[in-house]
């Protein structure tokens, strides 16, 4: 949401973001390529300062008070170089790495249809790829900022990158208590739905540890507990038998499935374990409480009382994306989408079993822009994850759960003032220790010197890939970002990155952009057919 000198903070909705540690590594086949500043060096510093249980003073740029003496400084900063900007120069959101929007958009484009604009969430496109941000040695975050010019009227893209320490497969971790809620309604009979779910669960049974627990609930017009919470140990064969026996029937009563699933999860709740409900469905509810409120109430109660969070795995060519996202949002969890066996294997074999360990609870980010160098800014995406600025240090307000090996990227369109030099933005991430709930913070900065190069200049594949995915998502939503190339140019740049990195997932991105270009009417293509910079439309917030 754009903030200018005259804007107010009253538009903040305080919608809470979320993470599910069970699936902390689910970043859709992540790509590890370098994340560098536009001048060829990393432009951030990492503030190693951490707080105790008492919330610290507001950071530099936090809407009041003087600059922190121990805060990370950008170039040109002096003792009084960073006066606190007005509150409307703050941007606050809960961390989130959902990827379902990108996965489902790719499925739709491959089938020759455009995804609905409302189902396109740019942050989920961006976070479907995993830059190689520095990793911290502890359970906190690294903070990396970089950026580059878009080539249009003083506009730049500024990237905020956060990362947690990865997981060691052989290391000790808390046990997991996973309740799988599986849709077996008639709509799941289509190839690529229940068959893919059964394959995924069969693979998972071989990956969980003996001290993990698993339960299985199915639902169609009603719900049935097929397997109560059971230690995996000697029960792997029983789990496979239950999974193999799954078959479709009648209508879709998601309410019954969620209610029963959470009842089973509460009954089998394990103190000290990672307790999750995993919903596998096309999310096309057509009976029972098809509106989300009744279902959301049950999810919220279990999350608050028992810390049970929800992970939604979407399947099917027709998929209730918005419905699934609302469920995961209330469950302080995450959504992803799988369309084939390869994607299912990455989710349930390569990532989920090793990414159960939590690194942070209630994680939020706040970015403070310097009004002396910044004229306008806008966070690209994260509309459903906004948090009121004043709630950044209120640890009663939900943030996101973050597991091992996560990266989170937030991209801003920033218009700098002509001729201005010095600090542009300070990003601070705040989280609670998973065990003690003690609050901690780290910060990083970026200044004008890091925004001198062109975004499409050579040698910055990581930042370019982030820009390609953001511009691609924006084009599918109608296209208003400054400096937007045409879709042919975006696909060409994705192809070039894929060629240099050897990444199959980036090549898939290039294919998806080409498919969108063939489907979008010429009048709706940013930059037209020539790949030139797109013209902004009347009423565009970036004008």
Coordinates of C-alpha atoms in Angstrom, one line a residue:
X1 CA 0.0 0.0 0.0
X2 CA 1.5 3.4 -1.0
X3 CA 2.4 5.9 1.7
X4 CA 3.0 9.6 0.9
X5 CA 3.6 12.7 3.0
X6 CA -0.2 13.2 3.3
X7 CA -1.2 9.6 3.8
X8 CA -2.3 8.2 7.1
X9 CA -2.0 5.0 8.9
X10 CA -5.7 4.5 9.4
X11 CA -6.0 2.2 6.4
X12 CA -4.0 -0.5 8.1
X13 CA -6.3 -3.5 8.7
X14 CA -4.2 -5.4 11.2
X15 CA -4.8 -8.7 9.4
X16 CA -2.5 -11.2 10.9
X17 CA 0.1 -13.1 8.9
X18 CA 1.3 -16.6 9.6
X19 CA 3.8 -19.4 9.1
X20 CA 3.6 -23.1 9.7
X21 CA 6.9 -24.6 11.0
X22 CA 5.8 -28.0 9.8
X23 CA 6.4 -26.9 6.2
X24 CA 9.0 -24.3 6.8
X25 CA 11.0 -25.5 3.8
X26 CA 8.0 -25.4 1.3
X27 CA 9.3 -22.8 -1.1
X28 CA 8.3 -24.5 -4.4
X29 CA 11.5 -26.1 -5.5
X30 CA 13.6 -23.1 -4.3
X31 CA 16.4 -21.6 -6.4
X32 CA 19.7 -20.8 -4.7
X33 CA 21.4 -17.9 -6.6
X34 CA 23.2 -14.9 -5.3
X35 CA 21.5 -11.9 -3.7
X36 CA 23.7 -8.9 -4.3
X37 CA 23.2 -5.2 -4.2
X38 CA 23.1 -3.2 -7.3
X39 CA 26.6 -2.0 -6.9
X40 CA 27.9 -5.6 -6.7
X41 CA 28.1 -5.7 -2.9
X42 CA 25.6 -6.5 -0.3
X43 CA 24.1 -3.3 0.9
X44 CA 22.8 -4.4 4.3
X45 CA 24.4 -4.8 7.6
X46 CA 23.1 -7.3 10.2
X47 CA 22.2 -5.8 13.5
X48 CA 23.2 -8.5 16.0
X49 CA 21.6 -6.7 18.9
X50 CA 18.9 -8.7 20.6
X51 CA 16.4 -7.7 23.2
X52 CA 15.3 -9.3 26.4
X53 CA 11.7 -9.8 27.4
X54 CA 11.1 -6.0 27.6
X55 CA 10.3 -4.5 24.2
X56 CA 13.0 -2.1 23.1
X57 CA 12.6 1.5 22.1
X58 CA 11.3 2.2 18.6
X59 CA 14.0 1.7 15.9
X60 CA 15.3 4.6 13.8
X61 CA 12.4 5.6 11.6
X62 CA 9.9 4.1 14.0
X63 CA 7.7 7.2 14.4
X64 CA 9.3 8.8 17.4
X65 CA 12.4 9.2 19.5
X66 CA 16.0 9.4 18.4
X67 CA 18.0 7.0 16.4
X68 CA 19.3 3.9 18.1
X69 CA 23.0 4.1 18.7
X70 CA 23.4 0.4 17.9
X71 CA 21.2 0.3 14.8
X72 CA 22.7 -0.6 11.5
X73 CA 23.5 2.6 9.5
X74 CA 23.3 3.3 5.8
X75 CA 25.8 5.3 3.9
X76 CA 25.8 9.0 4.7
X77 CA 24.4 8.4 8.2
X78 CA 25.8 10.5 11.0
X79 CA 24.9 11.1 14.7
X80 CA 21.7 13.0 13.7
X81 CA 21.4 11.7 10.1
X82 CA 18.2 9.6 10.6
X83 CA 15.4 11.5 12.3
X84 CA 12.3 9.5 12.8
X85 CA 9.9 9.8 9.8
X86 CA 6.2 10.3 10.2
X87 CA 4.2 7.1 10.8
X88 CA 3.1 7.0 7.2
X89 CA 6.7 6.2 6.3
X90 CA 6.4 2.9 8.0
X91 CA 5.4 -0.5 6.4
X92 CA 4.6 -3.4 8.8
X93 CA 3.6 -6.9 7.9
X94 CA 3.6 -10.4 9.3
X95 CA 6.0 -12.8 7.7
X96 CA 4.5 -15.2 5.1
X97 CA 5.8 -17.6 2.5
X98 CA 2.7 -19.1 0.9
X99 CA 3.4 -20.4 -2.6
X100 CA -0.1 -21.7 -3.6
X101 CA -0.9 -18.7 -5.8
X102 CA 2.1 -19.2 -8.1
X103 CA 1.6 -23.0 -8.3
X104 CA -2.0 -22.7 -9.2
X105 CA -1.4 -19.9 -11.7
X106 CA 1.2 -22.1 -13.5
X107 CA -1.4 -24.9 -13.6
X108 CA -4.0 -22.6 -15.1
X109 CA -1.7 -21.2 -17.7
X110 CA -0.5 -24.6 -18.8
X111 CA -4.1 -25.6 -19.4
X112 CA -4.6 -22.5 -21.6
X113 CA -6.5 -20.2 -19.2
X114 CA -5.6 -17.1 -17.2
X115 CA -5.8 -17.3 -13.4
X116 CA -8.4 -15.0 -11.9
X117 CA -6.7 -11.7 -11.0
X118 CA -7.9 -12.0 -7.4
X119 CA -6.0 -15.3 -7.0
X120 CA -2.7 -13.8 -8.0
X121 CA -0.7 -12.7 -4.9
X122 CA 2.7 -11.3 -5.9
X123 CA 4.4 -12.2 -2.6
X124 CA 3.6 -15.9 -3.3
X125 CA 5.2 -15.7 -6.8
X126 CA 8.3 -14.0 -5.3
X127 CA 8.6 -16.5 -2.4
X128 CA 8.3 -19.5 -4.7
X129 CA 12.1 -19.0 -5.3
X130 CA 14.8 -19.1 -2.7
X131 CA 17.6 -16.6 -2.9
X132 CA 20.9 -17.4 -1.2
X133 CA 20.6 -14.8 1.6
X134 CA 23.2 -15.2 4.3
X135 CA 22.1 -17.6 7.1
X136 CA 22.5 -16.8 10.8
X137 CA 24.2 -19.2 13.1
X138 CA 21.5 -19.0 15.7
X139 CA 17.7 -19.4 15.6
X140 CA 17.1 -15.8 14.5
X141 CA 17.1 -14.2 11.1
X142 CA 19.6 -12.6 8.8
X143 CA 18.5 -9.3 7.2
X144 CA 19.7 -8.4 3.7
X145 CA 18.6 -5.3 1.7
X146 CA 19.4 -4.5 -1.9
X147 CA 17.9 -2.9 -4.9
X148 CA 18.3 -1.2 -8.3
X149 CA 16.7 1.4 -10.6
X150 CA 13.7 0.4 -12.8
X151 CA 14.6 3.1 -15.4
X152 CA 11.4 5.1 -14.9
X153 CA 11.2 8.6 -13.3
X154 CA 13.2 7.9 -10.2
X155 CA 11.6 4.6 -9.3
X156 CA 13.6 1.7 -7.9
X157 CA 12.9 -1.7 -6.6
X158 CA 14.1 -2.3 -3.0
X159 CA 14.3 -5.9 -1.8
X160 CA 14.2 -7.0 1.9
X161 CA 15.5 -10.5 2.3
X162 CA 15.2 -12.5 5.6
X163 CA 16.5 -16.0 6.2
X164 CA 16.7 -18.6 9.0
X165 CA 19.3 -21.2 9.6
X166 CA 18.8 -24.5 7.8
X167 CA 17.9 -27.9 9.3
X168 CA 20.4 -30.7 9.9
X169 CA 18.7 -34.0 9.0
X170 CA 20.7 -35.8 11.7
X171 CA 20.1 -33.2 14.4
X172 CA 17.7 -33.6 17.3
X173 CA 14.3 -31.9 16.8
X174 CA 11.0 -32.0 18.7
X175 CA 8.7 -34.8 17.6
X176 CA 5.8 -34.0 15.2
X177 CA 2.1 -34.7 15.8
X178 CA 0.5 -34.4 12.4
X179 CA -3.2 -34.8 11.7
X180 CA -4.0 -35.2 8.0
X181 CA -7.5 -34.2 6.9
X182 CA -8.1 -35.6 3.5
X183 CA -10.9 -34.6 1.1
X184 CA -12.4 -37.8 -0.5
X185 CA -15.4 -36.0 -2.0
X186 CA -16.6 -36.7 -5.6
X187 CA -14.6 -33.8 -7.0
X188 CA -11.4 -35.5 -5.8
X189 CA -11.9 -38.3 -8.3
X190 CA -10.2 -36.4 -11.1
X191 CA -6.7 -37.5 -12.0
X192 CA -4.2 -35.5 -10.1
X193 CA -6.3 -35.1 -6.9
X194 CA -6.9 -38.1 -4.6
X195 CA -4.4 -40.2 -6.4
X196 CA -1.7 -37.6 -5.9
X197 CA -2.7 -37.2 -2.2
X198 CA -2.4 -40.9 -1.6
X199 CA 1.0 -41.0 -3.3
X200 CA 2.1 -38.1 -1.1
X201 CA 1.0 -39.7 2.1
X202 CA 2.6 -43.0 1.2
X203 CA 5.9 -41.2 0.6
X204 CA 5.6 -39.3 3.9
X205 CA 5.1 -42.5 5.9
X206 CA 8.6 -43.5 5.0
X207 CA 10.1 -40.1 6.0
X208 CA 8.7 -39.5 9.5
X209 CA 10.7 -40.6 12.6
X210 CA 9.6 -43.4 14.9
X211 CA 8.8 -40.9 17.7
X212 CA 6.6 -38.8 15.4
X213 CA 2.8 -39.3 15.5
X214 CA 0.2 -39.3 12.7
X215 CA -3.6 -39.2 12.5
X216 CA -5.8 -39.4 9.5
X217 CA -9.3 -38.0 9.0
X218 CA -11.3 -38.1 5.7
X219 CA -14.4 -36.1 4.7
X220 CA -17.0 -36.0 2.0
X221 CA -20.6 -35.3 3.1
X222 CA -19.4 -36.2 6.6
X223 CA -16.1 -36.9 8.4
X224 CA -14.6 -40.1 9.6
X225 CA -11.5 -40.8 11.7
X226 CA -9.5 -43.4 9.8
X227 CA -6.5 -43.4 12.1
X228 CA -6.4 -41.8 15.6
X229 CA -3.1 -40.2 16.7
X230 CA -0.6 -43.0 16.5
X231 CA 3.2 -43.1 17.0
X232 CA 4.8 -43.9 13.7
X233 CA 7.2 -46.5 15.1
X234 CA 5.9 -49.9 14.2
X235 CA 2.7 -48.5 12.6
X236 CA 4.1 -47.6 9.1
X237 CA 2.4 -50.6 7.6
X238 CA -0.9 -49.7 9.1
X239 CA -0.6 -46.1 7.9
X240 CA 0.0 -47.4 4.3
X241 CA -3.0 -49.7 4.5
X242 CA -5.3 -46.8 5.6
X243 CA -4.0 -44.6 2.8
X244 CA -4.3 -47.3 0.2
X245 CA -7.9 -47.8 1.1
X246 CA -8.9 -44.2 0.5
X247 CA -11.7 -43.8 -2.1
X248 CA -13.9 -40.9 -3.3
X249 CA -17.6 -40.4 -2.5
X250 CA -20.4 -37.8 -2.6
X251 CA -20.2 -34.1 -1.7
X252 CA -17.6 -31.8 0.0
X253 CA -18.3 -30.9 3.7
X254 CA -15.1 -29.1 4.6
X255 CA -16.6 -27.9 7.9
X256 CA -17.1 -31.6 9.0
X257 CA -13.5 -32.4 8.0
X258 CA -12.0 -29.5 9.8
X259 CA -14.1 -29.9 12.9
X260 CA -13.3 -33.6 13.2
X261 CA -9.6 -33.1 12.3
X262 CA -9.1 -30.5 15.0
X263 CA -10.9 -32.7 17.5
X264 CA -8.5 -35.5 16.7
X265 CA -5.5 -33.1 16.9
X266 CA -6.6 -31.8 20.3
X267 CA -7.2 -35.3 21.6
X268 CA -3.8 -36.4 20.4
X269 CA -2.0 -33.1 21.3
X270 CA 1.6 -33.7 22.4
X271 CA 3.2 -31.2 24.7
X272 CA 6.6 -30.2 23.4
X273 CA 5.9 -31.5 19.9
X274 CA 5.1 -29.7 16.7
X275 CA 1.3 -30.1 16.4
X276 CA -0.1 -29.5 12.9
X277 CA -3.3 -30.1 11.0
X278 CA -2.5 -30.7 7.3
X279 CA -5.6 -30.2 5.0
X280 CA -5.3 -31.9 1.5
X281 CA -8.2 -30.7 -0.7
X282 CA -9.4 -28.9 -3.8
X283 CA -11.2 -26.6 -1.3
X284 CA -14.4 -26.7 -3.3
X285 CA -16.9 -26.8 -0.4
X286 CA -20.5 -27.4 -1.4
X287 CA -22.3 -28.7 1.7
X288 CA -22.2 -28.0 5.4
X289 CA -20.9 -24.6 6.4
X290 CA -19.6 -23.5 3.0
X291 CA -18.9 -20.0 4.3
X292 CA -15.6 -19.8 6.1
X293 CA -16.7 -18.2 9.4
X294 CA -17.9 -21.3 11.2
X295 CA -14.8 -23.2 10.1
X296 CA -12.5 -20.3 11.0
X297 CA -13.9 -20.1 14.5
X298 CA -12.9 -23.7 15.2
X299 CA -9.4 -23.3 13.8
X300 CA -8.8 -20.1 15.8
X301 CA -9.9 -21.7 19.0
X302 CA -7.5 -24.7 18.6
X303 CA -4.6 -22.4 17.6
X304 CA -4.9 -20.2 20.6
X305 CA -5.5 -22.9 23.2
X306 CA -3.1 -25.6 21.9
X307 CA -0.8 -23.9 19.4
X308 CA -2.1 -26.2 16.6
X309 CA -1.6 -24.6 13.2
X310 CA -2.9 -25.4 9.7
X311 CA -1.1 -26.2 6.6
X312 CA -3.2 -26.4 3.4
X313 CA -2.1 -28.4 0.4
X314 CA -4.2 -27.6 -2.7
X315 CA -4.8 -30.0 -5.6
X316 CA -6.9 -30.1 -8.7
X317 CA -7.5 -28.0 -11.9
X318 CA -10.4 -26.3 -10.2
X319 CA -9.2 -25.1 -6.8
X320 CA -10.8 -23.0 -4.1
X321 CA -7.7 -20.8 -3.6
X322 CA -9.3 -18.0 -1.7
X323 CA -11.1 -20.4 0.7
X324 CA -7.9 -22.4 1.4
X325 CA -6.0 -19.2 2.1
X326 CA -8.5 -18.0 4.6
X327 CA -8.4 -21.3 6.4
X328 CA -4.6 -21.2 6.6
X329 CA -4.6 -17.6 7.6
X330 CA -6.8 -18.2 10.6
X331 CA -4.7 -21.3 11.5
X332 CA -1.5 -19.2 11.5
X333 CA -0.3 -21.6 8.8
X334 CA 0.6 -21.8 5.2
X335 CA -0.7 -23.0 1.8
X336 CA 1.0 -24.6 -1.1
X337 CA -0.2 -26.2 -4.3
X338 CA 0.9 -29.4 -6.0
X339 CA 0.0 -30.4 -9.5
X340 CA 2.1 -33.5 -10.1
X341 CA 4.2 -36.3 -8.5
X342 CA 7.4 -34.3 -8.7
X343 CA 6.0 -31.4 -6.7
X344 CA 4.4 -33.7 -4.2
X345 CA 7.7 -35.4 -3.6
X346 CA 9.4 -32.1 -3.0
X347 CA 6.8 -31.1 -0.5
X348 CA 6.4 -34.4 1.4
X349 CA 9.8 -36.0 1.1
X350 CA 12.5 -33.4 0.5
X351 CA 11.1 -30.7 2.7
X352 CA 8.4 -31.4 5.2
X353 CA 10.1 -34.2 7.3
X354 CA 13.3 -32.1 7.9
X355 CA 11.6 -28.7 8.4
X356 CA 9.5 -29.3 11.4
X357 CA 11.8 -27.5 13.8
X358 CA 10.7 -23.9 14.7
X359 CA 13.2 -21.0 14.5
X360 CA 10.8 -18.2 15.5
X361 CA 7.3 -17.4 16.6
X362 CA 5.1 -14.4 15.8
X363 CA 7.6 -13.0 13.4
X364 CA 6.9 -9.5 11.9
X365 CA 8.8 -7.1 9.8
X366 CA 8.7 -3.3 9.8
X367 CA 10.4 -1.2 7.2
X368 CA 11.1 2.5 8.0
X369 CA 11.7 4.8 4.9
X370 CA 13.7 8.0 5.2
X371 CA 11.5 10.9 4.1
X372 CA 14.6 13.0 3.1
X373 CA 15.4 10.5 0.3
X374 CA 12.1 8.8 -0.3
X375 CA 9.1 10.5 -2.0
X376 CA 6.8 7.5 -2.3
X377 CA 6.9 3.7 -1.7
X378 CA 4.6 0.7 -2.0
X379 CA 4.9 -2.8 -0.7
X380 CA 4.2 -5.2 -3.6
X381 CA 1.7 -7.8 -2.4
X382 CA 1.2 -8.8 1.3
X383 CA -2.2 -7.0 1.3
X384 CA -3.6 -9.8 3.5
X385 CA -0.6 -9.7 5.9
X386 CA -0.6 -6.1 6.9
X387 CA -0.1 -5.3 10.6
X388 CA -0.9 -2.0 12.2
X389 CA 2.4 -0.1 12.7
X390 CA 1.8 0.4 16.4
X391 CA 1.4 -3.4 16.8
X392 CA 4.9 -4.2 15.7
X393 CA 6.2 -4.5 19.2
X394 CA 2.9 -5.8 20.7
X395 CA 3.8 -9.4 21.2
X396 CA 0.1 -10.3 21.8
X397 CA -0.5 -9.6 18.1
X398 CA 0.0 -12.6 15.9
X399 CA 2.9 -12.8 13.5
X400 CA 4.2 -15.8 11.6
X401 CA 5.7 -19.1 12.7
X402 CA 9.0 -19.6 10.9
X403 CA 10.9 -22.9 10.6
X404 CA 14.3 -23.9 9.6
X405 CA 15.7 -23.0 6.2
X406 CA 13.1 -20.4 5.4
X407 CA 13.7 -17.3 3.2
X408 CA 11.2 -14.5 3.1
X409 CA 11.4 -11.7 0.4
X410 CA 9.4 -8.5 0.4
X411 CA 9.8 -6.2 -2.6
X412 CA 9.0 -2.4 -2.6
X413 CA 8.6 0.0 -5.4
X414 CA 10.4 3.2 -4.2
X415 CA 10.5 6.6 -5.7
X416 CA 13.5 8.6 -4.4
X417 CA 13.8 12.3 -4.4
X418 CA 15.8 13.9 -7.2
X419 CA 19.4 14.4 -6.2
X420 CA 18.9 13.0 -2.7
X421 CA 21.6 10.8 -1.2
X422 CA 21.9 8.8 2.1
X423 CA 19.8 6.2 3.8
X424 CA 16.7 4.9 2.1
X425 CA 15.2 2.3 4.4
X426 CA 15.8 0.4 7.6
X427 CA 14.2 -3.1 7.9
X428 CA 13.7 -4.6 11.3
X429 CA 12.4 -8.2 11.9
X430 CA 11.0 -9.0 15.4
X431 CA 10.3 -12.5 16.6
X432 CA 9.8 -14.6 19.8
X433 CA 12.1 -17.4 20.8
X434 CA 10.1 -20.7 20.2
X435 CA 11.0 -22.0 23.6
X436 CA 11.1 -19.0 26.0
X437 CA 9.0 -16.5 24.0
X438 CA 11.7 -13.9 24.7
X439 CA 11.6 -11.1 22.0
X440 CA 14.5 -10.5 19.6
X441 CA 15.2 -8.1 16.8
X442 CA 17.6 -7.6 14.0
X443 CA 17.9 -4.9 11.4
X444 CA 19.5 -4.0 8.1
X445 CA 19.7 -0.9 5.9
X446 CA 20.0 0.2 2.3
X447 CA 20.9 3.6 0.9
X448 CA 20.9 5.5 -2.4
X449 CA 24.4 4.2 -3.3
X450 CA 22.9 0.7 -3.7
X451 CA 20.3 1.9 -6.1
X452 CA 22.5 3.4 -8.8
X453 CA 22.6 0.4 -11.2
X454 CA 19.8 -0.6 -13.6
X455 CA 17.7 -3.6 -12.5
X456 CA 18.4 -5.3 -15.8
X457 CA 22.1 -4.7 -15.7
X458 CA 24.4 -7.8 -15.9
X459 CA 25.4 -10.0 -13.0
X460 CA 22.6 -9.7 -10.5
X461 CA 20.5 -12.8 -11.2
X462 CA 18.9 -13.1 -7.8
X463 CA 17.5 -9.6 -7.8
X464 CA 16.5 -9.8 -11.4
X465 CA 14.6 -13.1 -10.7
X466 CA 12.7 -11.4 -7.9
X467 CA 11.9 -8.5 -10.3
X468 CA 10.7 -10.9 -13.1
X469 CA 8.4 -12.8 -10.7
X470 CA 6.9 -9.6 -9.3
X471 CA 6.4 -8.0 -12.7
X472 CA 4.8 -11.2 -13.9
X473 CA 2.4 -11.4 -11.1
X474 CA 1.6 -7.7 -11.5
X475 CA 0.8 -8.2 -15.2
X476 CA -1.7 -11.0 -14.4
X477 CA -3.4 -8.5 -12.0
X478 CA -3.6 -5.7 -14.5
X479 CA -0.1 -4.2 -14.5
X480 CA 0.7 -1.0 -12.7
X481 CA 4.3 -1.4 -11.5
X482 CA 6.7 1.3 -12.7
X483 CA 9.2 0.3 -15.3
X484 CA 7.3 -2.9 -16.2
X485 CA 8.9 -4.6 -19.3
X486 CA 6.7 -6.5 -21.7
X487 CA 6.0 -10.1 -21.1
X488 CA 8.3 -11.2 -24.0
X489 CA 11.1 -9.3 -22.3
X490 CA 10.3 -10.9 -19.0
X491 CA 10.3 -14.4 -20.4
X492 CA 13.6 -13.7 -22.2
X493 CA 15.2 -12.6 -18.9
X494 CA 14.0 -15.6 -17.1
X495 CA 15.4 -17.8 -19.9
X496 CA 18.8 -16.1 -19.6
X497 CA 18.8 -16.6 -15.8
X498 CA 17.9 -20.3 -16.3
X499 CA 20.7 -20.7 -18.8
X500 CA 23.3 -19.3 -16.5
X501 CA 22.1 -21.1 -13.4
X502 CA 20.9 -24.4 -15.0
X503 CA 17.7 -24.1 -13.0
X504 CA 14.7 -26.0 -14.3
X505 CA 12.3 -24.1 -12.1
X506 CA 13.3 -20.8 -13.6
X507 CA 12.8 -22.3 -17.0
X508 CA 9.3 -23.2 -16.0
X509 CA 8.8 -19.6 -15.0
X510 CA 9.9 -18.5 -18.4
X511 CA 7.4 -20.9 -20.0
X512 CA 4.6 -19.6 -17.8
X513 CA 5.3 -16.0 -18.8
X514 CA 5.2 -17.0 -22.5
X515 CA 1.9 -18.8 -21.9
X516 CA 0.5 -15.7 -20.2
X517 CA 1.7 -13.5 -23.1
X518 CA -0.2 -15.7 -25.5
X519 CA -3.4 -15.5 -23.5
X520 CA -3.5 -11.8 -22.4
X521 CA -5.1 -9.4 -24.8
X522 CA -2.5 -6.9 -26.3
X523 CA -4.2 -4.0 -24.4
X524 CA -3.5 -5.7 -21.1
X525 CA 0.1 -6.6 -21.7
X526 CA 2.6 -4.3 -19.8
X527 CA 4.9 -2.7 -22.3
X528 CA 2.8 -3.9 -25.3
X529 CA 4.2 -6.4 -27.7
X530 CA 7.6 -4.8 -28.0
X531 CA 9.0 -5.5 -24.5
X532 CA 9.4 -1.7 -23.9
X533 CA 8.7 0.0 -20.6
X534 CA 5.0 -0.1 -19.8
X535 CA 3.0 3.1 -19.7
X536 CA 1.2 3.8 -16.4
X537 CA -2.6 3.9 -16.6
X538 CA -4.6 6.9 -15.5
X539 CA -5.3 6.8 -11.8
X540 CA -2.2 4.6 -11.2
X541 CA -0.9 5.0 -7.7
X542 CA 2.7 5.1 -9.1
X543 CA 2.2 8.2 -11.2

